């Protein structure tokens, strides 16, 4: 893990659904992330991280450079870390959670391979922690239907949904995510840019809960998003790289598959390679990917490829990605040999998360003076 201090590059702007999100909101979150990085350096002990992924497929390069790398870095610098496998949220955009057990194990494998250490980080699933899910009920009373329905990430996910109609679970997704974050009183959430609107809902829920029930005390912190230098990595089709969109390069893909996928990635017709996220999103996302793998600035990377065109860019990206991922892929193969260890890791993480959630739910009930 040798990427530590890439300059904060603006994320590529291409994803149609995301181009409507508030650009100022993204730059404010980037500025806030830079300030948070300073605070983490000084006092990692004041932070607690919660972040997670839906078990809808194997993790990809967007996850890695959007959030996984940050999780491992924070864990290693002494920040207490919770990693959630959001299994109930699989059902937000599909009727059945097919292959769930297998995907959950694949996620644990990906975590271990990139350096999440179960001794220092708690890896757990939603469905194993009932008290976390119970927080959803009081939290839903703190947000309006209008607030939930204008959430741009919910709108985007509805647009890409596999369902013919929109379920209530899709609308309540941001409030559920507030429960994910607040059950362990996390104040730092390393996420991709698509999650910023959900973070706003979590902050609103925390603030309103404190105002309504806190009697002057802050029961919940207001969590901050921590963005990486790649807050929106694009997939091979030029939209947000996503597990469910068939446009992703999985961390576990082999070198040949990686080469084939990058070869088919969308670029543009301009020969000279430049780094211009707003004007040339697809090319710039590829440049950024190679730069992150080689710990260089995207501008330098683009200058070096220069007149080589898309073919040279794709060759460079393929070599950089395959070289960077080789040790991660080798570790993944090793961990995959011991499935019992994966299940034990999850079992222990679930137990730890349950204890934390039970304590928070008891506190919430006491604050609300409620027995329900
Ligand atoms: P799905 O298509 O099933 O929704 P996904 O690829 O969007 O899967 P999630 O599990 O929804 O992945 O997201 C997990 C985390 O990874 C979130 O913090 C999200 O912001 C981040 N992330 C996902 N895709 C990207 C990406 N392309 N660039 C940067 N961060 C990303
Ligand atoms: Mg997603």
mmCIF file of C-alpha atoms and ligand atoms in Angstrom:
data_model
loop_
_atom_site.group_PDB
_atom_site.id
_atom_site.type_symbol
_atom_site.label_atom_id
_atom_site.label_comp_id
_atom_site.label_asym_id
_atom_site.label_seq_id
_atom_site.Cartn_x
_atom_site.Cartn_y
_atom_site.Cartn_z
ATOM 1 C CA UNK A 1 0.000 0.000 0.000
ATOM 2 C CA UNK A 2 2.336 2.713 -1.097
ATOM 3 C CA UNK A 3 -0.095 5.464 -2.001
ATOM 4 C CA UNK A 4 -0.143 7.937 0.818
ATOM 5 C CA UNK A 5 -0.288 11.477 -0.399
ATOM 6 C CA UNK A 6 -1.716 11.966 -3.858
ATOM 7 C CA UNK A 7 -2.783 15.571 -4.414
ATOM 8 C CA UNK A 8 -6.545 15.965 -4.137
ATOM 9 C CA UNK A 9 -7.560 15.671 -7.767
ATOM 10 C CA UNK A 10 -11.078 16.604 -8.795
ATOM 11 C CA UNK A 11 -13.052 13.455 -9.611
ATOM 12 C CA UNK A 12 -14.109 12.767 -13.184
ATOM 13 C CA UNK A 13 -17.433 14.425 -13.900
ATOM 14 C CA UNK A 14 -18.876 12.145 -16.554
ATOM 15 C CA UNK A 15 -21.455 9.998 -14.858
ATOM 16 C CA UNK A 16 -24.678 11.378 -16.228
ATOM 17 C CA UNK A 17 -26.623 10.849 -13.043
ATOM 18 C CA UNK A 18 -23.888 12.438 -10.982
ATOM 19 C CA UNK A 19 -23.339 15.460 -13.177
ATOM 20 C CA UNK A 20 -26.524 16.832 -11.633
ATOM 21 C CA UNK A 21 -25.156 16.509 -8.094
ATOM 22 C CA UNK A 22 -24.050 19.716 -6.505
ATOM 23 C CA UNK A 23 -20.490 20.355 -7.719
ATOM 24 C CA UNK A 24 -20.013 22.794 -4.839
ATOM 25 C CA UNK A 25 -21.022 20.053 -2.417
ATOM 26 C CA UNK A 26 -18.304 17.833 -3.830
ATOM 27 C CA UNK A 27 -15.612 20.514 -3.626
ATOM 28 C CA UNK A 28 -16.712 21.398 -0.084
ATOM 29 C CA UNK A 29 -16.425 17.703 0.841
ATOM 30 C CA UNK A 30 -12.946 17.596 -0.733
ATOM 31 C CA UNK A 31 -11.827 20.648 1.250
ATOM 32 C CA UNK A 32 -13.292 19.156 4.430
ATOM 33 C CA UNK A 33 -11.496 15.847 3.696
ATOM 34 C CA UNK A 34 -8.163 17.678 3.442
ATOM 35 C CA UNK A 35 -8.809 19.331 6.833
ATOM 36 C CA UNK A 36 -9.800 15.980 8.339
ATOM 37 C CA UNK A 37 -6.574 14.396 7.089
ATOM 38 C CA UNK A 38 -4.635 16.986 9.119
ATOM 39 C CA UNK A 39 -6.689 16.220 12.241
ATOM 40 C CA UNK A 40 -6.231 12.455 11.798
ATOM 41 C CA UNK A 41 -2.462 12.918 11.657
ATOM 42 C CA UNK A 42 -2.506 14.809 14.955
ATOM 43 C CA UNK A 43 -4.998 12.670 16.884
ATOM 44 C CA UNK A 44 -6.244 9.434 15.240
ATOM 45 C CA UNK A 45 -7.818 8.369 18.561
ATOM 46 C CA UNK A 46 -10.633 10.914 18.271
ATOM 47 C CA UNK A 47 -11.995 9.253 15.146
ATOM 48 C CA UNK A 48 -14.090 6.157 14.604
ATOM 49 C CA UNK A 49 -14.684 4.848 11.084
ATOM 50 C CA UNK A 50 -17.710 3.051 9.696
ATOM 51 C CA UNK A 51 -17.916 2.202 6.045
ATOM 52 C CA UNK A 52 -19.104 -0.699 3.961
ATOM 53 C CA UNK A 53 -20.205 -2.320 0.750
ATOM 54 C CA UNK A 54 -23.202 -4.162 -0.603
ATOM 55 C CA UNK A 55 -22.524 -7.864 -1.238
ATOM 56 C CA UNK A 56 -23.652 -7.663 -4.864
ATOM 57 C CA UNK A 57 -20.385 -8.843 -6.439
ATOM 58 C CA UNK A 58 -16.637 -8.753 -6.034
ATOM 59 C CA UNK A 59 -14.974 -5.480 -5.138
ATOM 60 C CA UNK A 60 -13.401 -3.450 -7.939
ATOM 61 C CA UNK A 61 -10.867 -0.713 -8.586
ATOM 62 C CA UNK A 62 -13.478 1.988 -7.860
ATOM 63 C CA UNK A 63 -13.867 0.571 -4.357
ATOM 64 C CA UNK A 64 -10.153 0.274 -3.901
ATOM 65 C CA UNK A 65 -9.188 3.811 -4.821
ATOM 66 C CA UNK A 66 -12.503 5.329 -3.688
ATOM 67 C CA UNK A 67 -12.559 3.899 -0.158
ATOM 68 C CA UNK A 68 -10.712 0.625 0.588
ATOM 69 C CA UNK A 69 -7.282 2.159 0.457
ATOM 70 C CA UNK A 70 -8.398 4.858 2.891
ATOM 71 C CA UNK A 71 -9.911 2.290 5.247
ATOM 72 C CA UNK A 72 -6.659 0.375 5.495
ATOM 73 C CA UNK A 73 -4.633 3.538 5.874
ATOM 74 C CA UNK A 74 -6.896 4.783 8.690
ATOM 75 C CA UNK A 75 -6.878 1.397 10.412
ATOM 76 C CA UNK A 76 -3.083 1.328 10.237
ATOM 77 C CA UNK A 77 -2.809 4.811 11.679
ATOM 78 C CA UNK A 78 -4.783 3.764 14.772
ATOM 79 C CA UNK A 79 -8.350 4.784 13.914
ATOM 80 C CA UNK A 80 -10.930 2.309 15.230
ATOM 81 C CA UNK A 81 -12.636 0.871 12.147
ATOM 82 C CA UNK A 82 -15.934 -0.917 11.456
ATOM 83 C CA UNK A 83 -16.495 -2.492 8.022
ATOM 84 C CA UNK A 84 -20.098 -3.326 7.165
ATOM 85 C CA UNK A 85 -21.242 -5.883 4.612
ATOM 86 C CA UNK A 86 -24.645 -4.357 3.859
ATOM 87 C CA UNK A 87 -26.601 -7.497 3.060
ATOM 88 C CA UNK A 88 -30.126 -6.128 3.670
ATOM 89 C CA UNK A 89 -29.367 -3.286 1.259
ATOM 90 C CA UNK A 90 -28.862 -5.765 -1.575
ATOM 91 C CA UNK A 91 -32.658 -5.816 -1.798
ATOM 92 C CA UNK A 92 -32.979 -2.085 -2.434
ATOM 93 C CA UNK A 93 -32.727 -2.530 -6.216
ATOM 94 C CA UNK A 94 -33.506 -6.214 -6.892
ATOM 95 C CA UNK A 95 -36.180 -8.760 -5.923
ATOM 96 C CA UNK A 96 -33.902 -11.515 -4.626
ATOM 97 C CA UNK A 97 -30.492 -11.577 -3.008
ATOM 98 C CA UNK A 98 -29.157 -14.362 -5.225
ATOM 99 C CA UNK A 99 -25.760 -15.824 -4.342
ATOM 100 C CA UNK A 100 -25.607 -13.783 -1.143
ATOM 101 C CA UNK A 101 -23.529 -16.171 0.979
ATOM 102 C CA UNK A 102 -20.918 -16.458 -1.748
ATOM 103 C CA UNK A 103 -20.720 -12.689 -2.263
ATOM 104 C CA UNK A 104 -20.390 -12.068 1.463
ATOM 105 C CA UNK A 105 -17.390 -14.423 1.568
ATOM 106 C CA UNK A 106 -15.916 -12.787 -1.535
ATOM 107 C CA UNK A 107 -16.097 -9.423 0.208
ATOM 108 C CA UNK A 108 -14.360 -10.744 3.323
ATOM 109 C CA UNK A 109 -11.675 -12.159 1.029
ATOM 110 C CA UNK A 110 -11.245 -8.817 -0.727
ATOM 111 C CA UNK A 111 -10.963 -7.032 2.635
ATOM 112 C CA UNK A 112 -8.316 -9.374 3.966
ATOM 113 C CA UNK A 113 -6.373 -9.251 0.697
ATOM 114 C CA UNK A 114 -6.156 -5.444 0.675
ATOM 115 C CA UNK A 115 -5.036 -5.347 4.314
ATOM 116 C CA UNK A 116 -8.126 -4.982 6.506
ATOM 117 C CA UNK A 117 -6.957 -6.642 9.727
ATOM 118 C CA UNK A 118 -9.745 -8.344 11.740
ATOM 119 C CA UNK A 119 -7.704 -7.867 14.913
ATOM 120 C CA UNK A 120 -8.019 -4.109 14.479
ATOM 121 C CA UNK A 121 -11.154 -3.740 12.343
ATOM 122 C CA UNK A 122 -14.623 -5.171 12.969
ATOM 123 C CA UNK A 123 -16.053 -6.834 9.836
ATOM 124 C CA UNK A 124 -19.778 -7.649 10.163
ATOM 125 C CA UNK A 125 -23.051 -8.089 8.263
ATOM 126 C CA UNK A 126 -26.256 -6.095 8.692
ATOM 127 C CA UNK A 127 -28.490 -9.086 9.180
ATOM 128 C CA UNK A 128 -26.437 -10.384 12.129
ATOM 129 C CA UNK A 129 -26.937 -7.184 14.147
ATOM 130 C CA UNK A 130 -30.669 -6.753 14.931
ATOM 131 C CA UNK A 131 -30.238 -3.706 17.198
ATOM 132 C CA UNK A 132 -28.607 -1.755 14.367
ATOM 133 C CA UNK A 133 -31.644 -2.346 12.178
ATOM 134 C CA UNK A 134 -34.008 -1.390 14.986
ATOM 135 C CA UNK A 135 -32.515 2.113 14.996
ATOM 136 C CA UNK A 136 -34.114 2.582 11.595
ATOM 137 C CA UNK A 137 -37.556 3.119 13.175
ATOM 138 C CA UNK A 138 -36.785 6.147 15.353
ATOM 139 C CA UNK A 139 -34.490 7.495 12.630
ATOM 140 C CA UNK A 140 -37.254 7.340 10.016
ATOM 141 C CA UNK A 141 -39.358 9.583 12.236
ATOM 142 C CA UNK A 142 -36.665 12.257 11.938
ATOM 143 C CA UNK A 143 -36.673 12.654 8.137
ATOM 144 C CA UNK A 144 -39.466 13.680 5.792
ATOM 145 C CA UNK A 145 -40.660 11.790 2.733
ATOM 146 C CA UNK A 146 -39.711 14.858 0.644
ATOM 147 C CA UNK A 147 -36.133 14.723 1.948
ATOM 148 C CA UNK A 148 -35.850 11.038 1.104
ATOM 149 C CA UNK A 149 -37.382 11.355 -2.346
ATOM 150 C CA UNK A 150 -35.169 14.215 -3.541
ATOM 151 C CA UNK A 151 -31.940 12.357 -2.634
ATOM 152 C CA UNK A 152 -29.898 12.323 -5.893
ATOM 153 C CA UNK A 153 -28.199 8.999 -5.123
ATOM 154 C CA UNK A 154 -31.556 7.330 -4.554
ATOM 155 C CA UNK A 155 -32.722 8.774 -7.915
ATOM 156 C CA UNK A 156 -29.595 7.423 -9.631
ATOM 157 C CA UNK A 157 -30.021 4.003 -8.089
ATOM 158 C CA UNK A 158 -33.666 3.907 -9.139
ATOM 159 C CA UNK A 159 -32.538 4.689 -12.700
ATOM 160 C CA UNK A 160 -30.189 1.681 -12.634
ATOM 161 C CA UNK A 161 -32.505 -0.582 -10.625
ATOM 162 C CA UNK A 162 -33.303 -4.104 -11.804
ATOM 163 C CA UNK A 163 -36.874 -3.771 -10.477
ATOM 164 C CA UNK A 164 -39.921 -2.674 -12.419
ATOM 165 C CA UNK A 165 -41.212 -0.629 -9.472
ATOM 166 C CA UNK A 166 -39.447 1.220 -6.685
ATOM 167 C CA UNK A 167 -39.590 -0.433 -3.261
ATOM 168 C CA UNK A 168 -39.968 1.337 0.086
ATOM 169 C CA UNK A 169 -36.590 -0.104 1.016
ATOM 170 C CA UNK A 170 -35.002 1.968 -1.749
ATOM 171 C CA UNK A 171 -36.467 5.185 -0.300
ATOM 172 C CA UNK A 172 -35.476 4.329 3.242
ATOM 173 C CA UNK A 173 -31.922 3.387 2.153
ATOM 174 C CA UNK A 174 -30.375 6.706 3.357
ATOM 175 C CA UNK A 175 -32.073 6.438 6.786
ATOM 176 C CA UNK A 176 -30.899 2.821 7.052
ATOM 177 C CA UNK A 177 -27.412 4.005 6.217
ATOM 178 C CA UNK A 178 -27.706 6.573 9.028
ATOM 179 C CA UNK A 179 -28.343 3.617 11.370
ATOM 180 C CA UNK A 180 -25.280 1.830 9.915
ATOM 181 C CA UNK A 181 -23.080 4.804 10.692
ATOM 182 C CA UNK A 182 -24.567 5.929 13.983
ATOM 183 C CA UNK A 183 -24.987 2.544 15.679
ATOM 184 C CA UNK A 184 -21.272 2.653 16.477
ATOM 185 C CA UNK A 185 -21.159 6.465 16.727
ATOM 186 C CA UNK A 186 -18.770 6.693 13.804
ATOM 187 C CA UNK A 187 -17.636 10.222 12.986
ATOM 188 C CA UNK A 188 -15.625 9.433 9.850
ATOM 189 C CA UNK A 189 -16.942 7.650 6.749
ATOM 190 C CA UNK A 190 -14.471 6.998 3.905
ATOM 191 C CA UNK A 191 -16.725 6.784 0.837
ATOM 192 C CA UNK A 192 -16.981 7.505 -2.845
ATOM 193 C CA UNK A 193 -18.681 10.630 -4.069
ATOM 194 C CA UNK A 194 -21.987 8.856 -4.756
ATOM 195 C CA UNK A 195 -22.458 8.523 -0.998
ATOM 196 C CA UNK A 196 -22.333 12.253 -0.143
ATOM 197 C CA UNK A 197 -26.136 12.741 -0.223
ATOM 198 C CA UNK A 198 -26.570 9.747 2.119
ATOM 199 C CA UNK A 199 -24.004 11.232 4.499
ATOM 200 C CA UNK A 200 -26.083 14.411 4.594
ATOM 201 C CA UNK A 201 -29.092 12.374 5.737
ATOM 202 C CA UNK A 202 -26.978 10.722 8.477
ATOM 203 C CA UNK A 203 -25.818 14.153 9.654
ATOM 204 C CA UNK A 204 -29.407 15.419 9.673
ATOM 205 C CA UNK A 205 -30.618 12.393 11.655
ATOM 206 C CA UNK A 206 -27.806 12.798 14.228
ATOM 207 C CA UNK A 207 -28.498 16.514 14.621
ATOM 208 C CA UNK A 208 -32.267 16.129 14.942
ATOM 209 C CA UNK A 209 -31.971 13.213 17.360
ATOM 210 C CA UNK A 210 -29.653 15.241 19.578
ATOM 211 C CA UNK A 211 -31.932 18.288 19.413
ATOM 212 C CA UNK A 212 -35.083 16.345 20.145
ATOM 213 C CA UNK A 213 -33.883 13.817 22.715
ATOM 214 C CA UNK A 214 -30.393 14.800 23.837
ATOM 215 C CA UNK A 215 -31.327 17.121 26.733
ATOM 216 C CA UNK A 216 -28.260 19.188 25.953
ATOM 217 C CA UNK A 217 -25.967 16.200 25.315
ATOM 218 C CA UNK A 218 -24.876 14.973 21.901
ATOM 219 C CA UNK A 219 -25.996 11.326 21.778
ATOM 220 C CA UNK A 220 -24.634 10.995 18.234
ATOM 221 C CA UNK A 221 -21.701 12.658 16.464
ATOM 222 C CA UNK A 222 -22.299 14.315 13.089
ATOM 223 C CA UNK A 223 -20.313 12.056 10.758
ATOM 224 C CA UNK A 224 -18.019 13.432 8.057
ATOM 225 C CA UNK A 225 -17.367 11.902 4.649
ATOM 226 C CA UNK A 226 -13.720 11.321 3.823
ATOM 227 C CA UNK A 227 -13.164 11.480 0.068
ATOM 228 C CA UNK A 228 -10.123 10.001 -1.648
ATOM 229 C CA UNK A 229 -8.265 11.398 -4.681
ATOM 230 C CA UNK A 230 -10.528 9.138 -6.801
ATOM 231 C CA UNK A 231 -14.040 9.799 -5.466
ATOM 232 C CA UNK A 232 -15.705 8.627 -8.691
ATOM 233 C CA UNK A 233 -13.697 6.194 -10.776
ATOM 234 C CA UNK A 234 -15.399 5.445 -14.074
ATOM 235 C CA UNK A 235 -16.063 1.972 -15.459
ATOM 236 C CA UNK A 236 -15.256 0.678 -18.919
ATOM 237 C CA UNK A 237 -18.472 2.223 -20.313
ATOM 238 C CA UNK A 238 -17.676 5.709 -19.007
ATOM 239 C CA UNK A 239 -20.239 5.698 -16.155
ATOM 240 C CA UNK A 240 -19.493 5.123 -12.442
ATOM 241 C CA UNK A 241 -17.683 1.825 -12.010
ATOM 242 C CA UNK A 242 -20.209 -0.391 -10.217
ATOM 243 C CA UNK A 243 -20.471 -4.031 -9.278
ATOM 244 C CA UNK A 244 -23.956 -4.252 -10.756
ATOM 245 C CA UNK A 245 -23.391 -2.461 -14.085
ATOM 246 C CA UNK A 246 -21.071 -4.913 -15.868
ATOM 247 C CA UNK A 247 -18.441 -2.182 -16.284
ATOM 248 C CA UNK A 248 -16.060 -3.008 -13.431
ATOM 249 C CA UNK A 249 -12.519 -4.327 -13.156
ATOM 250 C CA UNK A 250 -12.563 -6.609 -10.122
ATOM 251 C CA UNK A 251 -9.601 -6.660 -7.771
ATOM 252 C CA UNK A 252 -9.687 -10.450 -8.149
ATOM 253 C CA UNK A 253 -9.653 -10.427 -11.986
ATOM 254 C CA UNK A 254 -6.541 -12.020 -13.477
ATOM 255 C CA UNK A 255 -3.985 -10.103 -15.529
ATOM 256 C CA UNK A 256 -5.417 -11.205 -18.893
ATOM 257 C CA UNK A 257 -8.994 -10.319 -17.980
ATOM 258 C CA UNK A 258 -7.776 -6.938 -16.733
ATOM 259 C CA UNK A 259 -5.974 -6.311 -20.048
ATOM 260 C CA UNK A 260 -9.048 -7.290 -22.047
ATOM 261 C CA UNK A 261 -11.367 -5.039 -20.013
ATOM 262 C CA UNK A 262 -9.074 -2.021 -20.190
ATOM 263 C CA UNK A 263 -8.633 -2.541 -23.937
ATOM 264 C CA UNK A 264 -12.414 -2.219 -24.335
ATOM 265 C CA UNK A 265 -12.696 0.877 -22.129
ATOM 266 C CA UNK A 266 -14.384 3.934 -23.621
ATOM 267 C CA UNK A 267 -12.053 6.811 -24.562
ATOM 268 C CA UNK A 268 -12.430 9.672 -27.064
ATOM 269 C CA UNK A 269 -11.169 10.533 -30.522
ATOM 270 C CA UNK A 270 -8.542 13.109 -29.521
ATOM 271 C CA UNK A 271 -5.071 11.626 -29.978
ATOM 272 C CA UNK A 272 -3.060 13.617 -27.463
ATOM 273 C CA UNK A 273 -3.568 12.356 -23.881
ATOM 274 C CA UNK A 274 -4.357 15.085 -21.343
ATOM 275 C CA UNK A 275 -5.723 15.158 -17.809
ATOM 276 C CA UNK A 276 -8.968 17.124 -18.017
ATOM 277 C CA UNK A 277 -11.629 15.499 -15.789
ATOM 278 C CA UNK A 278 -14.393 17.943 -16.764
ATOM 279 C CA UNK A 279 -13.737 17.947 -20.523
ATOM 280 C CA UNK A 280 -12.428 14.398 -21.072
ATOM 281 C CA UNK A 281 -13.854 12.281 -18.248
ATOM 282 C CA UNK A 282 -13.172 8.782 -19.637
ATOM 283 C CA UNK A 283 -9.547 9.456 -20.629
ATOM 284 C CA UNK A 284 -8.917 11.302 -17.374
ATOM 285 C CA UNK A 285 -10.298 8.486 -15.244
ATOM 286 C CA UNK A 286 -7.866 6.074 -16.937
ATOM 287 C CA UNK A 287 -4.980 8.510 -16.472
ATOM 288 C CA UNK A 288 -5.883 8.897 -12.797
ATOM 289 C CA UNK A 289 -6.036 5.128 -12.344
ATOM 290 C CA UNK A 290 -2.521 4.642 -13.728
ATOM 291 C CA UNK A 291 -1.265 7.598 -11.678
ATOM 292 C CA UNK A 292 -2.687 6.188 -8.446
ATOM 293 C CA UNK A 293 -1.123 2.792 -9.118
ATOM 294 C CA UNK A 294 2.281 4.392 -9.701
ATOM 295 C CA UNK A 295 2.038 7.083 -7.024
ATOM 296 C CA UNK A 296 2.427 9.897 -9.544
ATOM 297 C CA UNK A 297 0.355 12.952 -10.357
ATOM 298 C CA UNK A 298 -2.205 12.491 -13.145
ATOM 299 C CA UNK A 299 -0.804 15.542 -14.963
ATOM 300 C CA UNK A 300 2.685 13.972 -15.158
ATOM 301 C CA UNK A 301 1.203 10.681 -16.230
ATOM 302 C CA UNK A 302 -0.755 12.351 -19.053
ATOM 303 C CA UNK A 303 2.302 14.353 -20.179
ATOM 304 C CA UNK A 304 4.405 11.186 -20.390
ATOM 305 C CA UNK A 305 1.874 9.404 -22.579
ATOM 306 C CA UNK A 306 1.307 12.573 -24.625
ATOM 307 C CA UNK A 307 0.926 11.847 -28.304
ATOM 308 C CA UNK A 308 0.874 8.065 -27.761
ATOM 309 C CA UNK A 309 -2.929 8.116 -27.940
ATOM 310 C CA UNK A 310 -5.512 5.772 -26.425
ATOM 311 C CA UNK A 311 -3.544 2.617 -27.244
ATOM 312 C CA UNK A 312 -0.489 3.780 -25.283
ATOM 313 C CA UNK A 313 -2.733 5.000 -22.460
ATOM 314 C CA UNK A 314 -4.437 1.614 -22.188
ATOM 315 C CA UNK A 315 -1.109 -0.247 -22.276
ATOM 316 C CA UNK A 316 0.194 1.958 -19.477
ATOM 317 C CA UNK A 317 -2.948 1.531 -17.390
ATOM 318 C CA UNK A 318 -2.942 -2.248 -17.839
ATOM 319 C CA UNK A 319 0.679 -2.599 -16.757
ATOM 320 C CA UNK A 320 0.228 -0.248 -13.814
ATOM 321 C CA UNK A 321 -2.932 -1.962 -12.555
ATOM 322 C CA UNK A 322 -1.595 -5.494 -12.956
ATOM 323 C CA UNK A 323 1.643 -4.625 -11.213
ATOM 324 C CA UNK A 324 -0.106 -2.826 -8.374
ATOM 325 C CA UNK A 325 -2.662 -5.573 -7.814
ATOM 326 C CA UNK A 326 -0.263 -8.542 -8.102
ATOM 327 C CA UNK A 327 0.509 -8.806 -4.352
ATOM 328 C CA UNK A 328 -3.154 -8.196 -3.429
ATOM 329 C CA UNK A 329 -4.237 -10.916 -5.826
ATOM 330 C CA UNK A 330 -1.613 -13.338 -4.466
ATOM 331 C CA UNK A 331 -2.800 -12.729 -0.887
ATOM 332 C CA UNK A 332 -6.392 -13.254 -1.987
ATOM 333 C CA UNK A 333 -5.539 -16.685 -3.393
ATOM 334 C CA UNK A 334 -3.890 -17.609 -0.071
ATOM 335 C CA UNK A 335 -6.855 -16.471 2.048
ATOM 336 C CA UNK A 336 -9.281 -18.286 -0.266
ATOM 337 C CA UNK A 337 -7.750 -21.610 0.747
ATOM 338 C CA UNK A 338 -9.206 -21.336 4.253
ATOM 339 C CA UNK A 339 -12.962 -20.713 4.061
ATOM 340 C CA UNK A 340 -13.412 -21.635 7.740
ATOM 341 C CA UNK A 341 -11.142 -18.713 8.638
ATOM 342 C CA UNK A 342 -13.368 -16.340 6.619
ATOM 343 C CA UNK A 343 -16.465 -17.544 8.448
ATOM 344 C CA UNK A 344 -14.717 -17.263 11.829
ATOM 345 C CA UNK A 345 -13.627 -13.696 10.999
ATOM 346 C CA UNK A 346 -17.212 -12.744 10.258
ATOM 347 C CA UNK A 347 -18.582 -14.532 13.287
ATOM 348 C CA UNK A 348 -16.224 -12.665 15.614
ATOM 349 C CA UNK A 349 -16.921 -9.331 13.921
ATOM 350 C CA UNK A 350 -20.682 -9.898 14.210
ATOM 351 C CA UNK A 351 -20.356 -10.565 17.946
ATOM 352 C CA UNK A 352 -18.400 -7.346 18.481
ATOM 353 C CA UNK A 353 -20.843 -5.292 16.396
ATOM 354 C CA UNK A 354 -23.831 -6.776 18.262
ATOM 355 C CA UNK A 355 -22.449 -5.669 21.618
ATOM 356 C CA UNK A 356 -21.921 -2.123 20.330
ATOM 357 C CA UNK A 357 -25.387 -1.961 18.727
ATOM 358 C CA UNK A 358 -27.142 -3.285 21.848
ATOM 359 C CA UNK A 359 -25.500 -0.577 23.958
ATOM 360 C CA UNK A 360 -26.475 2.176 21.490
ATOM 361 C CA UNK A 361 -30.064 0.964 21.215
ATOM 362 C CA UNK A 362 -30.363 0.942 25.025
ATOM 363 C CA UNK A 363 -29.058 4.514 25.092
ATOM 364 C CA UNK A 364 -31.501 5.570 22.359
ATOM 365 C CA UNK A 365 -34.429 4.037 24.237
ATOM 366 C CA UNK A 366 -33.400 5.765 27.448
ATOM 367 C CA UNK A 367 -33.018 9.108 25.659
ATOM 368 C CA UNK A 368 -36.451 8.712 24.057
ATOM 369 C CA UNK A 369 -37.867 7.512 27.355
ATOM 370 C CA UNK A 370 -39.284 4.618 25.431
ATOM 371 C CA UNK A 371 -39.783 0.891 25.995
ATOM 372 C CA UNK A 372 -40.723 0.128 22.387
HETATM 373 P P1 LIG B 1 -23.654 -1.657 -6.657
HETATM 374 O O1 LIG B 1 -23.570 -1.501 -8.161
HETATM 375 O O2 LIG B 1 -24.161 -3.012 -6.260
HETATM 376 O O3 LIG B 1 -24.385 -0.537 -5.959
HETATM 377 P P2 LIG B 1 -21.123 -0.425 -6.137
HETATM 378 O O4 LIG B 1 -20.029 -0.798 -7.066
HETATM 379 O O5 LIG B 1 -21.805 0.889 -6.329
HETATM 380 O O6 LIG B 1 -22.138 -1.641 -6.140
HETATM 381 P P3 LIG B 1 -21.293 -0.166 -3.299
HETATM 382 O O7 LIG B 1 -21.267 -1.401 -2.457
HETATM 383 O O8 LIG B 1 -22.624 0.464 -3.560
HETATM 384 O O9 LIG B 1 -20.563 -0.503 -4.663
HETATM 385 O O10 LIG B 1 -20.328 0.961 -2.700
HETATM 386 C C1 LIG B 1 -19.402 0.697 -1.666
HETATM 387 C C2 LIG B 1 -18.479 1.868 -1.452
HETATM 388 O O11 LIG B 1 -17.593 2.009 -2.567
HETATM 389 C C3 LIG B 1 -19.172 3.221 -1.299
HETATM 390 O O12 LIG B 1 -18.442 3.993 -0.359
HETATM 391 C C4 LIG B 1 -19.020 3.852 -2.667
HETATM 392 O O13 LIG B 1 -19.042 5.269 -2.622
HETATM 393 C C5 LIG B 1 -17.649 3.334 -3.090
HETATM 394 N N1 LIG B 1 -17.567 3.235 -4.555
HETATM 395 C C6 LIG B 1 -18.280 2.375 -5.322
HETATM 396 N N2 LIG B 1 -17.998 2.578 -6.620
HETATM 397 C C7 LIG B 1 -17.087 3.583 -6.674
HETATM 398 C C8 LIG B 1 -16.413 4.248 -7.751
HETATM 399 N N3 LIG B 1 -16.629 3.918 -9.008
HETATM 400 N N4 LIG B 1 -15.525 5.242 -7.442
HETATM 401 C C9 LIG B 1 -15.291 5.591 -6.142
HETATM 402 N N5 LIG B 1 -15.912 4.988 -5.093
HETATM 403 C C10 LIG B 1 -16.800 4.011 -5.341
HETATM 404 MG MG1 LIG B 2 -23.628 1.346 -5.129
#
